[in-house]
Tab-separated table of C-alpha atoms and ligand atoms in Angstrom:
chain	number	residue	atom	x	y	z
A	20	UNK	CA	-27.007	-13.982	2.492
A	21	UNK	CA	-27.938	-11.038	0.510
A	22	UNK	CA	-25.745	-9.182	-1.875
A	23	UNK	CA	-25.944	-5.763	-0.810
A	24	UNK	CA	-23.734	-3.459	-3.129
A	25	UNK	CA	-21.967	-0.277	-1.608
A	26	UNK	CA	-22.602	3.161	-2.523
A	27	UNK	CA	-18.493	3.166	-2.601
A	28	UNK	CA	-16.461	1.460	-4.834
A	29	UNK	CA	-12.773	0.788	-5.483
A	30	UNK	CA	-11.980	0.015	-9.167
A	31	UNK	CA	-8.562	-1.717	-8.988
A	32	UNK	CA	-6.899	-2.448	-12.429
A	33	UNK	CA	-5.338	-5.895	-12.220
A	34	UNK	CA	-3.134	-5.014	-15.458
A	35	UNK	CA	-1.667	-1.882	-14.318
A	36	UNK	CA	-0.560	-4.148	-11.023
A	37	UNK	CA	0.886	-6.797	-13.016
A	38	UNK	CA	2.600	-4.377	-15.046
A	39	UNK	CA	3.707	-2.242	-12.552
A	40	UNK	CA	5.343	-5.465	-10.648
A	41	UNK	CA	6.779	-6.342	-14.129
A	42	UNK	CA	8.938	-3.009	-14.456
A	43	UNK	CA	9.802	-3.290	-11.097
A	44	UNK	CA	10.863	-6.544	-11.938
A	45	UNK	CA	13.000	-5.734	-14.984
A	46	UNK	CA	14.806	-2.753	-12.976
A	47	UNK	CA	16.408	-5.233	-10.309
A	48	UNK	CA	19.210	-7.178	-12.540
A	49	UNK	CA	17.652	-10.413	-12.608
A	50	UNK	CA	16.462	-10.363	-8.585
A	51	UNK	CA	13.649	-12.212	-8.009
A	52	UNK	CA	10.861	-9.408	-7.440
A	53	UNK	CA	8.481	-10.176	-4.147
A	54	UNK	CA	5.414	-7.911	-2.762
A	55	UNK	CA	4.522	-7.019	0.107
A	56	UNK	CA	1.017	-7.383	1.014
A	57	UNK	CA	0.905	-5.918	4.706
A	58	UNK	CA	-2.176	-3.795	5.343
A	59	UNK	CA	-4.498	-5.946	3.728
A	60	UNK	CA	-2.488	-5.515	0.248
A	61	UNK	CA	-2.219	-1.295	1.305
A	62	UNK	CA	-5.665	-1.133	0.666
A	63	UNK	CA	-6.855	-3.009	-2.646
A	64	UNK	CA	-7.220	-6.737	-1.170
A	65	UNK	CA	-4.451	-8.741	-0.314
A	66	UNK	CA	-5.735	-12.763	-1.480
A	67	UNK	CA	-6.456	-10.445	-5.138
A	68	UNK	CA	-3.290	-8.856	-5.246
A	69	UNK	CA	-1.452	-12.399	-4.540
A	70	UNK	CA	-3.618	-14.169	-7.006
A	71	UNK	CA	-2.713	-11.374	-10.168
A	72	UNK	CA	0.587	-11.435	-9.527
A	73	UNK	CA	1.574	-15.224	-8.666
A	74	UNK	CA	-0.162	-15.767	-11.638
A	75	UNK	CA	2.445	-13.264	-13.829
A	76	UNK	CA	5.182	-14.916	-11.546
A	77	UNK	CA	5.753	-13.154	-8.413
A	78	UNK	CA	6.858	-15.850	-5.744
A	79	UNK	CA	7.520	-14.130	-2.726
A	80	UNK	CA	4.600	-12.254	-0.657
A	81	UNK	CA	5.748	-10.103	3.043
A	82	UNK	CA	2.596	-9.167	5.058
A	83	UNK	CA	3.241	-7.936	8.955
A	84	UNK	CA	1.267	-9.952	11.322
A	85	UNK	CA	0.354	-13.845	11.532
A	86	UNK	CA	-3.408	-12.390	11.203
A	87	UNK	CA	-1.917	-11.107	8.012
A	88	UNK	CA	-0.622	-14.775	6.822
A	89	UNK	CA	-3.875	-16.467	8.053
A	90	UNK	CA	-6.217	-14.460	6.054
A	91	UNK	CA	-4.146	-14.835	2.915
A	92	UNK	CA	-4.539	-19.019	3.106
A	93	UNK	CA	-4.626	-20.712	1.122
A	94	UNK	CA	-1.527	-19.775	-1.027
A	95	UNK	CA	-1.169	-20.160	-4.547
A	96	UNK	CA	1.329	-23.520	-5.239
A	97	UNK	CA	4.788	-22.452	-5.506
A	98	UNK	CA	4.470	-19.066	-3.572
A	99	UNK	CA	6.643	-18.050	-0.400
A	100	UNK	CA	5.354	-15.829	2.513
A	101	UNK	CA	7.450	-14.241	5.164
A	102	UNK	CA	5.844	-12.228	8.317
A	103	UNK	CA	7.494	-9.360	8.438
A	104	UNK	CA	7.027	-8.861	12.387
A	105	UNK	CA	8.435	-12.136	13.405
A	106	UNK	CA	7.298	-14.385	16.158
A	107	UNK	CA	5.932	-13.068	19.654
A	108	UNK	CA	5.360	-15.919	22.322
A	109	UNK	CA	1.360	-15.439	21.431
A	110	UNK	CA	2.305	-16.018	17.454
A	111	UNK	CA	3.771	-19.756	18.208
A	112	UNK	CA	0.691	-21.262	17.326
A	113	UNK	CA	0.035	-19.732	14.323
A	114	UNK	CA	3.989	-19.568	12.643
A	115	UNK	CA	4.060	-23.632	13.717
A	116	UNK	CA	0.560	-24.043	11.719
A	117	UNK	CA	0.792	-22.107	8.826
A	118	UNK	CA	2.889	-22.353	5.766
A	119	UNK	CA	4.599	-19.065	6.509
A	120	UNK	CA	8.402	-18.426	7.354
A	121	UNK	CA	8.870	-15.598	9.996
A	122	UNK	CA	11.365	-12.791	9.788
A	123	UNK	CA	13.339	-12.654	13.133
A	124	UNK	CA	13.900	-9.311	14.583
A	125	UNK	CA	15.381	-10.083	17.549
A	126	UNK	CA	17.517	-12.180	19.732
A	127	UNK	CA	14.007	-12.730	22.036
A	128	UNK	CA	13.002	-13.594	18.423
A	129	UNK	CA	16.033	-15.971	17.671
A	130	UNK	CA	15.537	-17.805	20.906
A	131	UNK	CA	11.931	-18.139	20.620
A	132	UNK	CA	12.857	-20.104	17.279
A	133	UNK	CA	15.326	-21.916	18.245
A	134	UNK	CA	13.459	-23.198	21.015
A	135	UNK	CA	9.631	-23.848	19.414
A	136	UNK	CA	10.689	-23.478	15.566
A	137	UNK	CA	11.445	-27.482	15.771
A	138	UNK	CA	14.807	-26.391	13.271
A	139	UNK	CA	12.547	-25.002	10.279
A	140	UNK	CA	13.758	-22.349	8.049
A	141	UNK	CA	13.064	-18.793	8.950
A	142	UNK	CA	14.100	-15.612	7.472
A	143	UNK	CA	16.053	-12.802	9.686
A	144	UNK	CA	15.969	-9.278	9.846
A	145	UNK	CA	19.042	-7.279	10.451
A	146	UNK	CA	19.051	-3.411	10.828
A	147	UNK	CA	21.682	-1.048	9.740
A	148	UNK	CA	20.706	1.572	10.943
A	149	UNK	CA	17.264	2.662	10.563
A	150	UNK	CA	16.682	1.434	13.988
A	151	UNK	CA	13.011	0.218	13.387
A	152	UNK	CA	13.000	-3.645	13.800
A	153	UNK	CA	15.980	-6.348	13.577
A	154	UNK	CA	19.120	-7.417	14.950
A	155	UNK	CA	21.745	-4.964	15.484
A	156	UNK	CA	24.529	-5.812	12.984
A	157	UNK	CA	27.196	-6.659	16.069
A	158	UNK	CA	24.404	-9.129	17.010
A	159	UNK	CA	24.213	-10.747	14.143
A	160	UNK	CA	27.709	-11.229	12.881
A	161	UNK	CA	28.358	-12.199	16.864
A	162	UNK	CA	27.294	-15.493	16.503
A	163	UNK	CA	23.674	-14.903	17.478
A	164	UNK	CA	22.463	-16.423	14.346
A	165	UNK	CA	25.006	-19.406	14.359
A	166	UNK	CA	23.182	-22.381	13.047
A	167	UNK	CA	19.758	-20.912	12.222
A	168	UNK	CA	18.317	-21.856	8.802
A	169	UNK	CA	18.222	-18.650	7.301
A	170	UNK	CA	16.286	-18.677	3.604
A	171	UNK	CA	16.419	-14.788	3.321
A	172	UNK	CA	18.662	-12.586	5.170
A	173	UNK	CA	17.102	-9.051	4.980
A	174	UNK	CA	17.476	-5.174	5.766
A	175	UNK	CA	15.313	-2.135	5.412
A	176	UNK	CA	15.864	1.276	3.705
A	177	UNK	CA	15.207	4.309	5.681
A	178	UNK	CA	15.629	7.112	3.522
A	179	UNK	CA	15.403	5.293	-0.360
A	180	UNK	CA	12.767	7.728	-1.346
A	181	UNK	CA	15.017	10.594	-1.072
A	182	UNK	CA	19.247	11.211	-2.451
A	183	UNK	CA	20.730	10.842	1.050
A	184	UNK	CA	23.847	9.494	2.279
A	185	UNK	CA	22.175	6.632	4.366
A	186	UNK	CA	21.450	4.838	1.238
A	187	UNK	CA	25.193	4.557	0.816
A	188	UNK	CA	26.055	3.632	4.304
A	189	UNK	CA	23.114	0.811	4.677
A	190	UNK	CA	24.108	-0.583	1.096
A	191	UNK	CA	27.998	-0.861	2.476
A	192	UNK	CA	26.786	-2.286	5.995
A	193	UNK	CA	24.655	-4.816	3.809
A	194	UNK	CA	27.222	-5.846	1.583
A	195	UNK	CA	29.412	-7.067	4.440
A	196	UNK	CA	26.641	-8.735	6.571
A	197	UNK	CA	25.979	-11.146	3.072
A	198	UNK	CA	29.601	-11.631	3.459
A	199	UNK	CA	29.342	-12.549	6.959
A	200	UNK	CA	26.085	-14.451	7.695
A	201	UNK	CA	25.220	-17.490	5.216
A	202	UNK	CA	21.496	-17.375	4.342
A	203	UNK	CA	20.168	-18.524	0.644
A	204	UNK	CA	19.171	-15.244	-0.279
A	205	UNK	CA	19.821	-11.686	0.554
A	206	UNK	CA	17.151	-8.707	0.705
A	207	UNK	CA	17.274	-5.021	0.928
A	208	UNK	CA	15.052	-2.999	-1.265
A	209	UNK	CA	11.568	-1.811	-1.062
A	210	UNK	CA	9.883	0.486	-3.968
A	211	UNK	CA	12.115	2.871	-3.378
A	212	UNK	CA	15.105	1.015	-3.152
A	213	UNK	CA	14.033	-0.681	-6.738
A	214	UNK	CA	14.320	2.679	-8.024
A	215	UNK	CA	18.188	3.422	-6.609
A	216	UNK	CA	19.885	0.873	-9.079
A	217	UNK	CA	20.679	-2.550	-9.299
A	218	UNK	CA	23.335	-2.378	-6.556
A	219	UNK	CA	20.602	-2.357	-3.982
A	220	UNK	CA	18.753	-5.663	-5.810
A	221	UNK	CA	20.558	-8.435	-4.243
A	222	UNK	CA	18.734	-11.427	-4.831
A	223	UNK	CA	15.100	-10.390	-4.106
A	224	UNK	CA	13.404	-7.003	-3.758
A	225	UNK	CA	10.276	-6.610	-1.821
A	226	UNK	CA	8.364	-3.563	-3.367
A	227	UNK	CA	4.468	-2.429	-2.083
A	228	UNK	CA	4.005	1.215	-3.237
A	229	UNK	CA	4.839	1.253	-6.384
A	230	UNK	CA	3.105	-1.953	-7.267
A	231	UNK	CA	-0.301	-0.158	-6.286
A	232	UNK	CA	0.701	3.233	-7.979
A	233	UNK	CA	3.123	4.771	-6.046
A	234	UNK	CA	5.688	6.651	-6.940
A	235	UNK	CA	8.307	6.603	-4.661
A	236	UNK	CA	11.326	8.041	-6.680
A	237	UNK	CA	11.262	10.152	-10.317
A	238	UNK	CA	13.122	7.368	-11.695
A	239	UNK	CA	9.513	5.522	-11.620
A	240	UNK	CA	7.646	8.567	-13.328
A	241	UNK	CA	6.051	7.531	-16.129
A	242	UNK	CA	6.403	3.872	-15.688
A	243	UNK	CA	4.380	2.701	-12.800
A	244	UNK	CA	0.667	3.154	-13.600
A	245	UNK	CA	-2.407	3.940	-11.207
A	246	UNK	CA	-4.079	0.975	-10.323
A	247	UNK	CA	-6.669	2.274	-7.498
A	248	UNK	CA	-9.754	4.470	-8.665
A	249	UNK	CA	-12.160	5.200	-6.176
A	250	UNK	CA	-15.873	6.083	-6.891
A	251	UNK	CA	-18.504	7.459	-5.049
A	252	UNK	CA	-22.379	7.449	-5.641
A	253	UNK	CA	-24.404	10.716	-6.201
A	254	UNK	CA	-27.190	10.856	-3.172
A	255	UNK	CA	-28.916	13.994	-3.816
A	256	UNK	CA	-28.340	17.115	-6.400
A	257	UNK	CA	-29.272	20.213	-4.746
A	258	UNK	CA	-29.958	24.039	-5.669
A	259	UNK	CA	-27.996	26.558	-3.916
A	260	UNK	CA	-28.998	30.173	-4.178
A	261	UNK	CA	-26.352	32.408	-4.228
A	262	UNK	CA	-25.053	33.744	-1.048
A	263	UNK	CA	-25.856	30.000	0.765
A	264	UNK	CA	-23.355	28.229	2.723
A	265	UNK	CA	-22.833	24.312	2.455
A	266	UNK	CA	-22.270	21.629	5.279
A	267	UNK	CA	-20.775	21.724	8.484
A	268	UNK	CA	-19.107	25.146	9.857
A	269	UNK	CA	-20.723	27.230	6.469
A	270	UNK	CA	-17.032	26.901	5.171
A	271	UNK	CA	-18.012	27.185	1.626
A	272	UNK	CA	-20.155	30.099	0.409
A	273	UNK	CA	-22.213	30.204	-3.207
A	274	UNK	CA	-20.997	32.856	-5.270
A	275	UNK	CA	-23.880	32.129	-7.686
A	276	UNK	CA	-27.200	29.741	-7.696
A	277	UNK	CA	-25.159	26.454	-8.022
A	278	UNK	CA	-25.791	22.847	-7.881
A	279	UNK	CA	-24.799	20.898	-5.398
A	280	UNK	CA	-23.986	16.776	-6.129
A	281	UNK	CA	-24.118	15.389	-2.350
A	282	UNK	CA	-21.807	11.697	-2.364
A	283	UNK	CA	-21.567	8.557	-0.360
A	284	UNK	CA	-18.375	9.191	0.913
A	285	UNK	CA	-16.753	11.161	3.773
A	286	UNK	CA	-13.471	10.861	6.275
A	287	UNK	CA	-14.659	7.417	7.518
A	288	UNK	CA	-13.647	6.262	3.978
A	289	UNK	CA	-10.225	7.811	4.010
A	290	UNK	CA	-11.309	10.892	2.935
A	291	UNK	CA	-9.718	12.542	5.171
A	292	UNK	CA	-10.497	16.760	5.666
A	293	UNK	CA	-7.327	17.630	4.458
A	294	UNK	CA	-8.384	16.688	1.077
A	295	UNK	CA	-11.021	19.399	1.178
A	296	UNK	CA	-9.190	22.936	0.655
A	297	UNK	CA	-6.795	20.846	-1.654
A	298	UNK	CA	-8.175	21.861	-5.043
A	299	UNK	CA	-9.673	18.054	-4.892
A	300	UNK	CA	-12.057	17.355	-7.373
A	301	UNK	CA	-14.727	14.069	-8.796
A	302	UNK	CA	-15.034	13.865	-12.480
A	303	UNK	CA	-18.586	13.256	-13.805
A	304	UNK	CA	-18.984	12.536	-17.604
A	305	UNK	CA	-15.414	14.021	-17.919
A	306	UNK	CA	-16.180	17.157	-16.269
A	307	UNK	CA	-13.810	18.177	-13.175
A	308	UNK	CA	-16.392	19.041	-9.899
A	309	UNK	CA	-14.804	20.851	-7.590
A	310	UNK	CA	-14.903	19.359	-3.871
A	311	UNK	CA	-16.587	22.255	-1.443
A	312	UNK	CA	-17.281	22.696	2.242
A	313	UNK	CA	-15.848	20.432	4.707
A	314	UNK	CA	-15.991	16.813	4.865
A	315	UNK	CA	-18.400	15.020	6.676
A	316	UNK	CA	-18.142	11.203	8.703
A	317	UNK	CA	-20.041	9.827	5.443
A	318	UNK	CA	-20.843	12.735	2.937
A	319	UNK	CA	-18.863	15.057	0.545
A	320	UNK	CA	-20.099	17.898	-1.264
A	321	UNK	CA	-19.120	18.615	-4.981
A	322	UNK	CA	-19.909	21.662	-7.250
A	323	UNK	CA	-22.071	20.415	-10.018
A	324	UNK	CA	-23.184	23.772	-11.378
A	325	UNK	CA	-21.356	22.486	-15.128
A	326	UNK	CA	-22.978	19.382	-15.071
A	327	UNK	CA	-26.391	20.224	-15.512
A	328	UNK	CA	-27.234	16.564	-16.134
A	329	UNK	CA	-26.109	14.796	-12.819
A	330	UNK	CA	-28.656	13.166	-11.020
A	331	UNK	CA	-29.276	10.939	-7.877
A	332	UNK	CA	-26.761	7.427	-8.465
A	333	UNK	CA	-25.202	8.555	-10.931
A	334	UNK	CA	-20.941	7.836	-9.761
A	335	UNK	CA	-18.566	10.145	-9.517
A	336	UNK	CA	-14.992	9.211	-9.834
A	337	UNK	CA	-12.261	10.579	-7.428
A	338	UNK	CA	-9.102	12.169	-8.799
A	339	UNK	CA	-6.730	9.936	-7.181
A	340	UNK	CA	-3.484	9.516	-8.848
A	341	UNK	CA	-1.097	9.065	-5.848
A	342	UNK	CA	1.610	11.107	-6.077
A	343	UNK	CA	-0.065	14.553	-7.202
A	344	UNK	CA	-3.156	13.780	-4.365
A	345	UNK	CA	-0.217	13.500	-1.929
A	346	UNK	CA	1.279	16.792	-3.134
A	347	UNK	CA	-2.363	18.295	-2.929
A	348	UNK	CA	-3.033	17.047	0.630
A	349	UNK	CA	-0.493	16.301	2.451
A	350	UNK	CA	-0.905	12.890	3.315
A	351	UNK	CA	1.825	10.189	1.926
A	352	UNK	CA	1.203	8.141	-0.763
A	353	UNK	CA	0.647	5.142	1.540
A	354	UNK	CA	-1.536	6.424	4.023
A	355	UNK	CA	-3.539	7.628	0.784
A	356	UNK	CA	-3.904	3.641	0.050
A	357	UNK	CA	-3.971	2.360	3.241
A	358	UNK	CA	-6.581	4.719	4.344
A	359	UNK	CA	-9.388	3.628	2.137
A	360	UNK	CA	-11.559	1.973	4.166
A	361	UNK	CA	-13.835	-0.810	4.685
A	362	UNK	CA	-17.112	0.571	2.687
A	363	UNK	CA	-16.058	-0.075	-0.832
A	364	UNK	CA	-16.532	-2.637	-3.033
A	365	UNK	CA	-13.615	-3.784	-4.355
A	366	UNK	CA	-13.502	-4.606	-8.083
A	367	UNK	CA	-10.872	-6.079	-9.895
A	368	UNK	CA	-11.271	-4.726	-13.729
B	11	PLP	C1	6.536	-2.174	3.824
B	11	PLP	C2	7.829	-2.818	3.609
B	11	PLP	C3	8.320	-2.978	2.315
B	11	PLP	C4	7.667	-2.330	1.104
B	11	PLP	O1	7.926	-0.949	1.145
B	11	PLP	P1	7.403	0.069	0.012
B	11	PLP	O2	8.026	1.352	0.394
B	11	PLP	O3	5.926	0.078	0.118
B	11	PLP	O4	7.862	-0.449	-1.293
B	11	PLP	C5	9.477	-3.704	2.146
B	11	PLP	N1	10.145	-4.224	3.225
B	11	PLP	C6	9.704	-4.063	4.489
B	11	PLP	C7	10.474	-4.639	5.604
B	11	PLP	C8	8.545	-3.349	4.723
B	11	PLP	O5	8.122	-3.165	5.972
């Protein structure tokens, strides 16, 4: 098969991961520190991201699906992975095959195990009270987990990214299910959760955002470094006399003879056409280019007039740092990741 490279690429800098993971890691009073891969890694890769950071230590991967835990075999020696969606009758198969533990979310879920999971260790999900998956707390401290082999007993945050009281109330409701149900570990926090205090750490944390550049809390400001850099191929440089109107619905008007640098890129990327009308801009040579007109399926449209020099393939490097492009556009830090789609290359620096 041909190597045919893409007009799109992601740089991904496998440093700024590890690193990130290892402040995550050193905020959690000694808690193991997991990831969680679901999406595809949100975005960058998810066999990459497991390689980097087994290798720096990380022992304890979460994607969602048992499509998920397929495509990330084979695992790394040593290295633990949990499906975060648990096991519907069609996932038998697969959570009996593969060297994954599933999370129970359910009594279905519980049964299903008990019945087909021939006594092997699973993890379980309880909720208090985000009311997303898991047992309901009265279901799990009423005997429905009574002789399961729990590894890690887990709950999710609903509101860690912001100072509200359900932080509080889900830590308290945690603290008495690990009193109540014996599992070998116990599990609350995501990114966000990291960030609330060692309280919240138990004995494993399961971050994703912040380990790709997120920042889900200001406590992480100036410690959790970008780690996703998209670029984007120049296709054509165009003139523009003043008073001429580029791409689809005229949106954007010259106000003098400009160049225009047309890119490989558009919404079918994850450039979505909220970013245009954000102040977005590529840099080129260090030069900020302002993003203009609207957003096509596979094309975006950058003011080059200050970059006399641009030409056809030269790349163009998206301003991408998470949390400011979220403030700019509107869309959440993880549906800024998550959203990148299949065209780019991936490559790990
Ligand atoms: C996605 C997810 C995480 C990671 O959350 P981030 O906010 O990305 O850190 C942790 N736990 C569960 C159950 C999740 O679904």
């Amino acid at each position: 098969m041909i190597e045919v490279p893409s007009p799109l690429r992601l740089r991904l800098d496998s440093e700024a991961l590890v690193a990130n993971w290892r402040w995550l890691a050193s905020q959690s009073n000694g808690a193991a520190c997991g990831a969680a891969i679901k999406a595809d890694g949100y975005g960058l890769g998810a066999r990459a991201v497991i390689a980097y950071l087994a290798a720096a230590g990380c022992r304890d991967f979460f994607v969602a699906t048992w499509a998920e835990a397929a495509a990330a075999m084979p695992l790394p020696e040593g290295v633990s992975l949990s499906v975060l969606h648990g096991v519907g009758a069609s996932d038998m198969v697969a959570a009996r095959t593969l060297p994954a533990r599933p999370v129970l979310n359910s009594v279905e879920q519980v049964a299903r195990w008990r019945e087909a999971g021939e006594g092997r260790p699973c993890d379980v999900m309880v909720d208090t009270g985000m009311n997303r998956l898991g047992l309901r707390v009265e279901e799990a401290v009423g005997g429905a987990l009574d002789g399961l082999s729990i590894e890690t007993l887990l709950s999710h945050l609903a509101s860690a990214d912001e100072d509200s009281d359900q932080n509080a109330r889900q830590l308290a409701a945690f603290q008495a299910l690990r009193q109540a149900i014996p599992a070998r570990r116990y599990s609350l926090a995501n990114s966000a959760g990291v960030c609330l205090g060692g309280d919240y750490a138990f004995d494993l944390t399961r971050p994703g955002l912040a380990l790709y550049g997120g920042t889900p809390r200001s406590e992480a400001e100036g410690h959790i470094r970008q780690v996703v850099y998209p670029e984007t191929r120049v296709l054509q440089v165009r003139s523009v006399l003043q008073g001429e109107v580029v791409g689809y619905g005229a949106t954007w008007t010259a106000r003098r003879d400009s160049r225009v640098a047309v890119a490989n890129m558009g919404y079918a990327d994850g450039f979505l056409r909220c970013h245009a009308g954000s102040c977005a801009t590529a840099t080129w040579q260090e030069r900020a280019l302002p993003l203009i007109g609207r957003i096509s399926m596979d094309l975006i449209a950058f003011d080059a007039s200050d970059a006399r020099a641009i030409e056809e393939g030269d790349w163009l490097a998206l301003d991408y740092d998470l949390p400011s492009t979220s403030a700019r556009c509107g869309l959440s830090q993880y549906e800024l990741l998550t959203g990148l789609g299949r065209r780019f290359d991936r490559i790990w620096i």
